[in-house]
Tab-separated table of C-alpha atoms in Angstrom:
chain	number	residue	atom	x	y	z
A	94	MET	CA	-0.187	0.146	0.060
A	95	PHE	CA	1.159	3.507	-0.878
A	96	PRO	CA	0.671	6.385	1.531
A	97	ILE	CA	-1.405	8.057	-1.537
A	98	ASP	CA	-3.501	5.590	-3.682
A	99	ILE	CA	-4.922	7.377	-6.404
A	100	ARG	CA	-6.680	5.267	-9.084
A	101	PRO	CA	-7.404	6.707	-12.443
A	102	ASP	CA	-10.980	5.445	-12.415
A	103	LYS	CA	-11.702	6.835	-9.022
A	104	LEU	CA	-10.119	10.054	-9.907
A	105	SER	CA	-11.998	10.358	-13.369
A	106	GLN	CA	-15.355	9.673	-11.502
A	107	GLU	CA	-14.771	12.294	-8.788
A	108	MET	CA	-13.670	14.906	-11.429
A	109	LEU	CA	-16.970	13.915	-13.282
A	110	ASP	CA	-18.973	14.563	-10.114
A	111	TYR	CA	-17.306	17.723	-9.378
A	112	SER	CA	-18.092	19.408	-12.685
A	113	ARG	CA	-21.786	17.937	-12.942
A	114	LYS	CA	-22.111	19.650	-9.000
A	115	LEU	CA	-20.644	22.726	-10.579
A	116	GLY	CA	-22.617	22.664	-13.630
A	117	GLN	CA	-26.054	22.140	-11.754
A	118	GLY	CA	-24.830	24.830	-9.199
A	119	MET	CA	-24.446	27.519	-11.660
A	120	GLU	CA	-28.108	26.705	-12.676
A	121	ASN	CA	-29.410	26.644	-9.083
A	122	LEU	CA	-27.458	29.982	-8.428
A	123	LEU	CA	-28.887	31.754	-11.457
A	124	ASN	CA	-32.451	30.725	-10.819
A	125	ALA	CA	-32.224	31.570	-6.970
A	126	GLU	CA	-35.152	33.745	-5.907
A	127	ALA	CA	-34.649	37.025	-3.978
A	128	ILE	CA	-33.357	36.033	-0.445
A	129	ASP	CA	-35.946	36.782	2.275
A	130	THR	CA	-34.913	38.365	5.710
A	131	GLY	CA	-36.952	36.531	8.174
A	132	VAL	CA	-39.675	34.114	7.501
A	133	SER	CA	-42.226	34.714	10.279
A	134	PRO	CA	-45.021	37.350	9.660
A	135	LYS	CA	-44.537	40.194	12.014
A	136	GLN	CA	-46.417	43.768	12.308
A	137	PRO	CA	-44.615	46.883	13.207
A	138	VAL	CA	-46.154	48.373	16.438
A	139	TYR	CA	-43.808	51.337	17.437
A	140	SER	CA	-40.780	53.135	15.903
A	141	GLU	CA	-38.411	55.766	16.588
A	142	ASP	CA	-35.471	57.359	14.581
A	143	LYS	CA	-34.220	54.116	12.960
A	144	LEU	CA	-35.664	51.807	15.258
A	145	VAL	CA	-38.675	49.610	14.720
A	146	LEU	CA	-40.384	47.380	17.189
A	147	TYR	CA	-42.012	44.344	15.812
A	148	ARG	CA	-44.768	41.943	17.266
A	149	TYR	CA	-44.716	38.399	15.698
A	150	ASP	CA	-48.135	36.979	14.701
A	151	ARG	CA	-49.356	33.942	16.366
A	152	PRO	CA	-49.297	30.944	14.128
A	153	GLU	CA	-52.518	28.696	13.854
A	154	GLY	CA	-52.512	26.119	16.597
A	155	ALA	CA	-50.268	27.997	18.936
A	156	PRO	CA	-51.015	27.890	22.607
A	157	LYS	CA	-52.563	30.833	24.009
A	158	ALA	CA	-50.143	33.737	24.634
A	159	GLN	CA	-48.436	34.138	28.046
A	160	PRO	CA	-49.743	37.309	29.781
A	161	VAL	CA	-46.074	38.614	30.130
A	162	PRO	CA	-44.585	39.564	26.659
A	163	LEU	CA	-41.112	38.660	25.688
A	164	LEU	CA	-38.766	41.505	24.233
A	165	ILE	CA	-35.944	40.324	22.227
A	166	VAL	CA	-33.091	42.793	22.376
A	167	TYR	CA	-30.468	42.027	19.647
A	168	ALA	CA	-26.893	43.167	19.142
A	169	LEU	CA	-26.165	46.271	16.971
A	170	VAL	CA	-23.752	44.245	14.937
A	171	ASN	CA	-25.436	42.240	12.167
A	172	ARG	CA	-29.287	41.901	11.742
A	173	PRO	CA	-31.854	40.273	14.064
A	174	TYR	CA	-33.320	38.043	11.295
A	175	MET	CA	-30.768	35.362	12.393
A	176	THR	CA	-33.346	34.563	14.890
A	177	ASP	CA	-35.739	33.710	12.200
A	178	ILE	CA	-33.354	32.594	9.319
A	179	GLN	CA	-35.717	29.780	7.906
A	180	GLU	CA	-38.776	27.984	8.369
A	181	ASP	CA	-37.361	25.000	10.087
A	182	ARG	CA	-34.631	26.677	11.899
A	183	SER	CA	-36.221	29.829	13.716
A	184	THR	CA	-35.907	30.761	17.360
A	185	ILE	CA	-38.912	32.895	16.798
A	186	LYS	CA	-41.223	30.097	15.927
A	187	GLY	CA	-39.725	28.106	18.578
A	188	LEU	CA	-40.685	30.855	21.092
A	189	LEU	CA	-44.154	31.297	19.747
A	190	ALA	CA	-44.717	27.516	19.948
A	191	THR	CA	-44.130	27.610	23.723
A	192	GLY	CA	-46.888	30.265	24.112
A	193	GLN	CA	-44.623	33.581	24.257
A	194	ASP	CA	-45.698	36.783	22.849
A	195	VAL	CA	-42.821	37.743	21.078
A	196	TYR	CA	-41.576	41.322	20.155
A	197	LEU	CA	-38.139	42.144	18.539
A	198	ILE	CA	-36.284	45.502	18.404
A	199	ASP	CA	-34.998	46.175	14.885
A	200	TRP	CA	-32.170	48.524	15.386
A	201	GLY	CA	-31.989	49.627	11.596
A	202	TYR	CA	-28.950	50.997	9.806
A	203	PRO	CA	-27.336	53.873	11.495
A	204	ASP	CA	-25.961	56.722	9.291
A	205	GLN	CA	-23.893	59.747	10.124
A	206	ALA	CA	-27.074	61.618	11.672
A	207	ASP	CA	-26.664	58.985	14.327
A	208	ARG	CA	-23.033	59.297	15.241
A	209	ALA	CA	-23.778	61.275	18.398
A	210	ILE	CA	-26.157	58.592	19.779
A	211	THR	CA	-24.653	57.233	23.080
A	212	LEU	CA	-25.016	54.011	24.935
A	213	ASP	CA	-27.406	56.007	27.348
A	214	ASP	CA	-29.523	56.739	24.433
A	215	TYR	CA	-29.913	52.998	23.587
A	216	ILE	CA	-30.465	51.608	27.174
A	217	ASN	CA	-32.306	54.433	28.917
A	218	GLY	CA	-33.959	55.660	25.859
A	219	TYR	CA	-34.772	53.415	23.084
A	220	ILE	CA	-35.123	49.947	25.215
A	221	ASP	CA	-36.783	51.855	28.098
A	222	ARG	CA	-39.420	53.296	25.559
A	223	CYS	CA	-40.029	49.947	24.020
A	224	VAL	CA	-40.461	48.156	27.389
A	225	ASP	CA	-43.047	51.112	28.178
A	226	HIS	CA	-44.901	50.395	25.133
A	227	LEU	CA	-45.158	46.640	25.851
A	228	CYS	CA	-46.276	47.475	29.467
A	229	GLU	CA	-48.912	50.002	28.330
A	230	THR	CA	-50.080	47.450	25.560
A	231	HIS	CA	-50.478	44.486	27.748
A	232	GLY	CA	-51.429	46.158	30.911
A	233	VAL	CA	-48.482	44.883	33.033
A	234	ASP	CA	-45.695	46.505	35.004
A	235	SER	CA	-42.715	44.556	33.813
A	236	VAL	CA	-41.649	42.281	30.858
A	237	ASN	CA	-39.481	39.400	30.044
A	238	LEU	CA	-36.348	40.286	28.096
A	239	LEU	CA	-34.214	38.071	25.908
A	240	GLY	CA	-30.867	39.619	25.077
A	241	ILE	CA	-28.532	37.987	22.474
A	242	CYS	CA	-24.802	38.659	22.241
A	243	GLN	CA	-24.222	42.474	22.753
A	244	GLY	CA	-27.970	42.672	23.382
A	245	GLY	CA	-27.496	40.503	26.240
A	246	ALA	CA	-24.993	42.967	27.698
A	247	PHE	CA	-27.611	45.853	27.012
A	248	SER	CA	-30.222	43.748	28.597
A	249	LEU	CA	-28.017	43.066	31.704
A	250	MET	CA	-27.531	47.188	31.814
A	251	TYR	CA	-31.164	47.660	31.651
A	252	SER	CA	-32.137	45.290	34.190
A	253	ALA	CA	-29.588	46.627	36.647
A	254	LEU	CA	-30.849	50.345	36.000
A	255	HIS	CA	-34.814	49.275	35.734
A	256	PRO	CA	-35.286	46.258	37.870
A	257	GLU	CA	-38.633	46.823	38.392
A	258	LYS	CA	-39.477	46.748	34.827
A	259	VAL	CA	-37.968	43.330	34.142
A	260	ARG	CA	-39.927	40.041	35.298
A	261	ASN	CA	-37.257	37.440	33.749
A	262	LEU	CA	-34.163	37.864	32.119
A	263	VAL	CA	-32.670	35.491	29.386
A	264	THR	CA	-28.956	36.185	28.349
A	265	MET	CA	-27.885	34.373	25.216
A	266	VAL	CA	-24.128	33.939	24.342
A	267	THR	CA	-23.896	37.223	26.179
A	268	PRO	CA	-20.063	38.430	26.975
A	269	VAL	CA	-19.780	39.352	30.727
A	270	ASP	CA	-16.070	38.911	31.499
A	271	PHE	CA	-14.603	40.550	28.495
A	272	LYS	CA	-11.022	39.592	29.430
A	273	THR	CA	-10.962	35.754	29.708
A	274	PRO	CA	-7.817	34.214	28.303
A	275	ASP	CA	-9.424	32.572	25.374
A	276	ASN	CA	-11.237	35.859	24.023
A	277	LEU	CA	-9.048	36.530	20.839
A	278	LEU	CA	-11.328	39.397	19.871
A	279	SER	CA	-10.752	41.113	23.224
A	280	ALA	CA	-6.922	40.598	23.002
A	281	TRP	CA	-6.937	42.094	19.543
A	282	VAL	CA	-8.689	45.335	20.764
A	283	GLN	CA	-6.974	46.130	23.924
A	284	ASN	CA	-4.300	48.507	22.331
A	285	VAL	CA	-6.584	49.913	19.595
A	286	ASP	CA	-6.892	53.770	19.726
A	287	ILE	CA	-10.646	53.876	19.896
A	288	ASP	CA	-10.800	57.657	20.396
A	289	LEU	CA	-8.702	58.057	17.045
A	290	ALA	CA	-10.855	55.540	15.087
A	291	VAL	CA	-14.325	57.216	16.153
A	292	ASP	CA	-12.828	60.766	15.914
A	293	THR	CA	-11.467	59.985	12.176
A	294	MET	CA	-14.448	57.996	10.944
A	295	GLY	CA	-17.325	59.045	12.860
A	296	ASN	CA	-19.426	55.841	12.609
A	297	ILE	CA	-17.649	52.571	12.519
A	298	PRO	CA	-18.195	50.778	9.354
A	299	GLY	CA	-19.760	47.403	9.598
A	300	GLU	CA	-17.627	45.977	6.780
A	301	LEU	CA	-14.727	46.693	8.869
A	302	LEU	CA	-16.248	44.907	12.057
A	303	ASN	CA	-17.371	41.988	9.681
A	304	TRP	CA	-13.937	41.201	8.400
A	305	THR	CA	-12.532	41.539	11.859
A	306	PHE	CA	-15.033	38.556	13.112
A	307	LEU	CA	-14.090	36.694	9.939
A	308	SER	CA	-10.370	36.952	10.552
A	309	LEU	CA	-10.770	35.248	14.071
A	310	LYS	CA	-11.159	31.973	11.910
A	311	PRO	CA	-10.004	32.923	8.494
A	312	PHE	CA	-9.313	29.637	6.861
A	313	SER	CA	-12.577	28.152	7.822
A	314	LEU	CA	-14.817	31.317	7.375
A	315	THR	CA	-13.103	32.882	4.220
A	316	GLY	CA	-11.779	29.500	2.581
A	317	GLN	CA	-13.000	26.099	3.517
A	318	LYS	CA	-16.672	27.015	3.752
A	319	TYR	CA	-16.628	27.989	-0.040
A	320	VAL	CA	-14.960	24.714	-0.958
A	321	ASN	CA	-17.447	22.797	0.929
A	322	MET	CA	-20.197	24.727	-0.739
A	323	VAL	CA	-19.692	22.640	-3.944
A	324	ASP	CA	-21.092	19.566	-2.095
A	325	LEU	CA	-24.584	21.215	-1.645
A	326	LEU	CA	-24.850	23.344	-5.107
A	327	ASP	CA	-26.975	20.630	-6.666
A	328	ASP	CA	-29.561	21.129	-3.953
A	329	PRO	CA	-31.776	24.154	-4.653
A	330	ASP	CA	-32.993	24.150	-1.030
A	331	LYS	CA	-29.632	23.983	0.396
A	332	VAL	CA	-28.137	26.651	-1.934
A	333	LYS	CA	-31.206	28.960	-0.746
A	334	ASN	CA	-30.171	28.248	2.834
A	335	PHE	CA	-26.593	28.939	2.209
A	336	LEU	CA	-27.404	32.309	0.382
A	337	ARG	CA	-29.532	33.265	3.467
A	338	MET	CA	-26.595	32.824	5.823
A	339	GLU	CA	-24.071	34.476	3.323
A	340	LYS	CA	-26.694	37.700	3.146
A	341	TRP	CA	-26.910	37.684	6.999
A	342	ILE	CA	-23.113	37.499	7.394
A	343	PHE	CA	-22.474	40.433	5.115
A	344	ASP	CA	-25.626	42.562	6.296
A	345	SER	CA	-23.547	44.332	8.776
A	346	PRO	CA	-24.914	47.891	9.856
A	347	ASP	CA	-22.324	50.764	10.754
A	348	GLN	CA	-22.086	51.361	14.458
A	349	ALA	CA	-22.852	54.617	15.923
A	350	GLY	CA	-19.626	56.085	16.778
A	351	GLU	CA	-20.123	57.432	20.413
A	352	THR	CA	-21.902	54.376	21.234
A	353	PHE	CA	-19.080	52.101	19.923
A	354	ARG	CA	-16.564	54.240	21.741
A	355	GLN	CA	-18.111	53.679	25.328
A	356	PHE	CA	-18.841	50.216	24.557
A	357	ILE	CA	-15.327	49.205	23.587
A	358	LYS	CA	-13.679	51.240	26.370
A	359	ASP	CA	-15.998	50.432	29.117
A	360	PHE	CA	-16.330	46.621	28.432
A	361	TYR	CA	-13.642	45.375	26.176
A	362	GLN	CA	-10.800	47.656	27.584
A	363	ASN	CA	-11.864	48.278	31.147
A	364	ASN	CA	-14.127	45.129	31.728
A	365	GLY	CA	-16.900	47.283	33.218
A	366	PHE	CA	-19.262	44.345	34.521
A	367	ILE	CA	-16.267	42.910	36.644
A	368	ASN	CA	-14.454	46.057	37.299
A	369	GLY	CA	-17.433	48.609	37.844
A	370	GLY	CA	-16.960	52.088	36.434
A	371	VAL	CA	-19.849	51.846	33.784
A	372	ARG	CA	-22.130	55.006	34.064
A	373	LEU	CA	-25.280	55.637	32.164
A	374	GLY	CA	-27.505	58.594	32.883
A	375	GLY	CA	-25.556	59.402	35.833
A	376	GLN	CA	-26.089	56.124	37.483
A	377	ASP	CA	-23.550	53.403	37.982
A	378	VAL	CA	-24.308	50.019	36.357
A	379	ASN	CA	-23.942	47.318	38.988
A	380	LEU	CA	-25.004	43.719	38.274
A	381	LYS	CA	-25.906	43.437	42.039
A	382	ASP	CA	-29.018	45.490	41.113
A	383	VAL	CA	-30.319	42.733	39.017
A	384	THR	CA	-32.874	41.000	41.052
A	385	CYS	CA	-34.972	39.042	38.725
A	386	PRO	CA	-34.722	35.208	37.723
A	387	VAL	CA	-32.050	34.858	35.146
A	388	LEU	CA	-31.462	32.195	32.667
A	389	ASN	CA	-27.812	32.314	31.112
A	390	ILE	CA	-27.328	30.470	27.939
A	391	PHE	CA	-23.734	29.776	26.536
A	392	ALA	CA	-22.276	27.795	23.432
A	393	LEU	CA	-19.548	25.596	24.423
A	394	GLN	CA	-17.826	26.100	20.952
A	395	ASP	CA	-18.313	29.746	20.743
A	396	HIS	CA	-15.076	31.662	19.305
A	397	LEU	CA	-16.660	35.044	19.685
A	398	VAL	CA	-18.037	34.953	23.243
A	399	PRO	CA	-16.235	32.059	24.839
A	400	PRO	CA	-18.127	30.176	27.512
A	401	ASP	CA	-16.129	31.446	30.389
A	402	ALA	CA	-16.862	34.891	29.337
A	403	SER	CA	-20.710	34.160	29.851
A	404	LYS	CA	-20.290	31.825	32.734
A	405	ALA	CA	-18.950	34.941	34.772
A	406	LEU	CA	-22.462	36.218	35.354
A	407	LYS	CA	-23.045	33.577	37.940
A	408	GLY	CA	-22.810	35.237	41.472
A	409	LEU	CA	-22.640	38.684	39.968
A	410	THR	CA	-26.227	39.390	40.440
A	411	SER	CA	-28.759	39.407	43.362
A	412	SER	CA	-30.883	36.888	41.755
A	413	SER	CA	-31.952	34.110	43.814
A	414	ASP	CA	-33.191	32.151	40.746
A	415	TYR	CA	-30.103	31.662	38.628
A	416	THR	CA	-30.040	28.941	35.764
A	417	GLU	CA	-27.306	28.024	33.242
A	418	LEU	CA	-27.586	26.131	30.104
A	419	ALA	CA	-24.721	25.025	27.875
A	420	PHE	CA	-25.153	24.348	24.213
A	421	PRO	CA	-22.919	21.915	22.492
A	422	GLY	CA	-22.260	24.341	19.374
A	423	GLY	CA	-21.133	27.570	18.166
A	424	HIS	CA	-22.090	31.164	18.278
A	425	ILE	CA	-24.459	30.966	15.322
A	426	GLY	CA	-25.247	27.374	15.742
A	427	ILE	CA	-27.169	28.128	18.961
A	428	TYR	CA	-29.987	29.819	16.695
A	429	VAL	CA	-29.743	27.811	13.448
A	430	SER	CA	-28.933	24.349	14.239
A	431	GLY	CA	-31.606	21.509	14.313
A	432	LYS	CA	-30.304	20.628	17.813
A	433	ALA	CA	-30.911	24.079	19.116
A	434	GLN	CA	-34.588	23.988	17.809
A	435	LYS	CA	-34.926	20.947	19.897
A	436	GLU	CA	-33.275	21.819	22.935
A	437	VAL	CA	-32.560	25.535	23.456
A	438	THR	CA	-35.795	27.253	22.163
A	439	PRO	CA	-38.182	24.970	23.950
A	440	ALA	CA	-36.148	25.145	27.239
A	441	ILE	CA	-36.405	28.998	27.004
A	442	GLY	CA	-40.115	28.567	26.762
A	443	LYS	CA	-40.382	26.243	29.485
A	444	TRP	CA	-38.221	28.264	31.922
A	445	LEU	CA	-40.431	31.352	31.285
A	446	ASN	CA	-43.597	29.552	31.673
A	447	GLU	CA	-42.815	28.190	34.923
A	448	ARG	CA	-42.075	31.791	36.303
């Protein structure tokens, strides 16, 4: 036996299969319809500046809606339709199926008119007014919050500053300790002159951030992925799903300059949840002021928010009802994988319904 055993007949067949897939793939790509952004019907119920608050329609056969609405707070980076990416892989649909009355904040696309918007504007302004809208609509004093990634950090800050308005808090792949040893993104940004970047560019281009994230795993995210794509090109449904993910990955809004400045300096550089020093609206942000039940969900193979960065939340709040859920997947798989649809979303609904 030779180390490399290449038979001419097998090589010829492999080349033929490869050419066939490429040919069929080109046809499927040319025939691909416009890629939708989110699959579940929803209605705008409140808007302000670039922000739109959506309420998702209840599907036929769904259980009666819970009396306390659920507000999803997504990150400013990328777009929130990741939670509703396709029919059979939708966090939104899964939450609706457990009886949640689901709302979601769409932050829109900031432009240069928004460069002076601050972290205080997002937390004590936009989020607070969305919560007030839900409370008024449903006749309740508090809501359930589900914060995703950076949106989880926003939700923690909001829950600390407005504990009376948050019934239950769910954080998903949320950074809390921004300086764990395995946090490559944090290591990169420690010596970046954020003031110079914001003063020079105003808003931070979304494309710049997107390529920064891709550079964390350059070979798999910018090379191997497209080599593997050949194996699915002959399946129109798989092609469409691949294009959906590509659209989401490169749909990166610019970041409001002043908010970016404060978030990077207060959290990535100064580790504000751990060391303190974060002030919004003249108030100190202290996680000990979070008193509601907390469900903290993290992904064990997350390269953007390492598990230890999320697990640091344990013991930092004053909640007497703290639960952790570890998911054996990555930062994106926790929303779009088949396993997540069976395990993560039902667990969130069950946890909320028990409270």
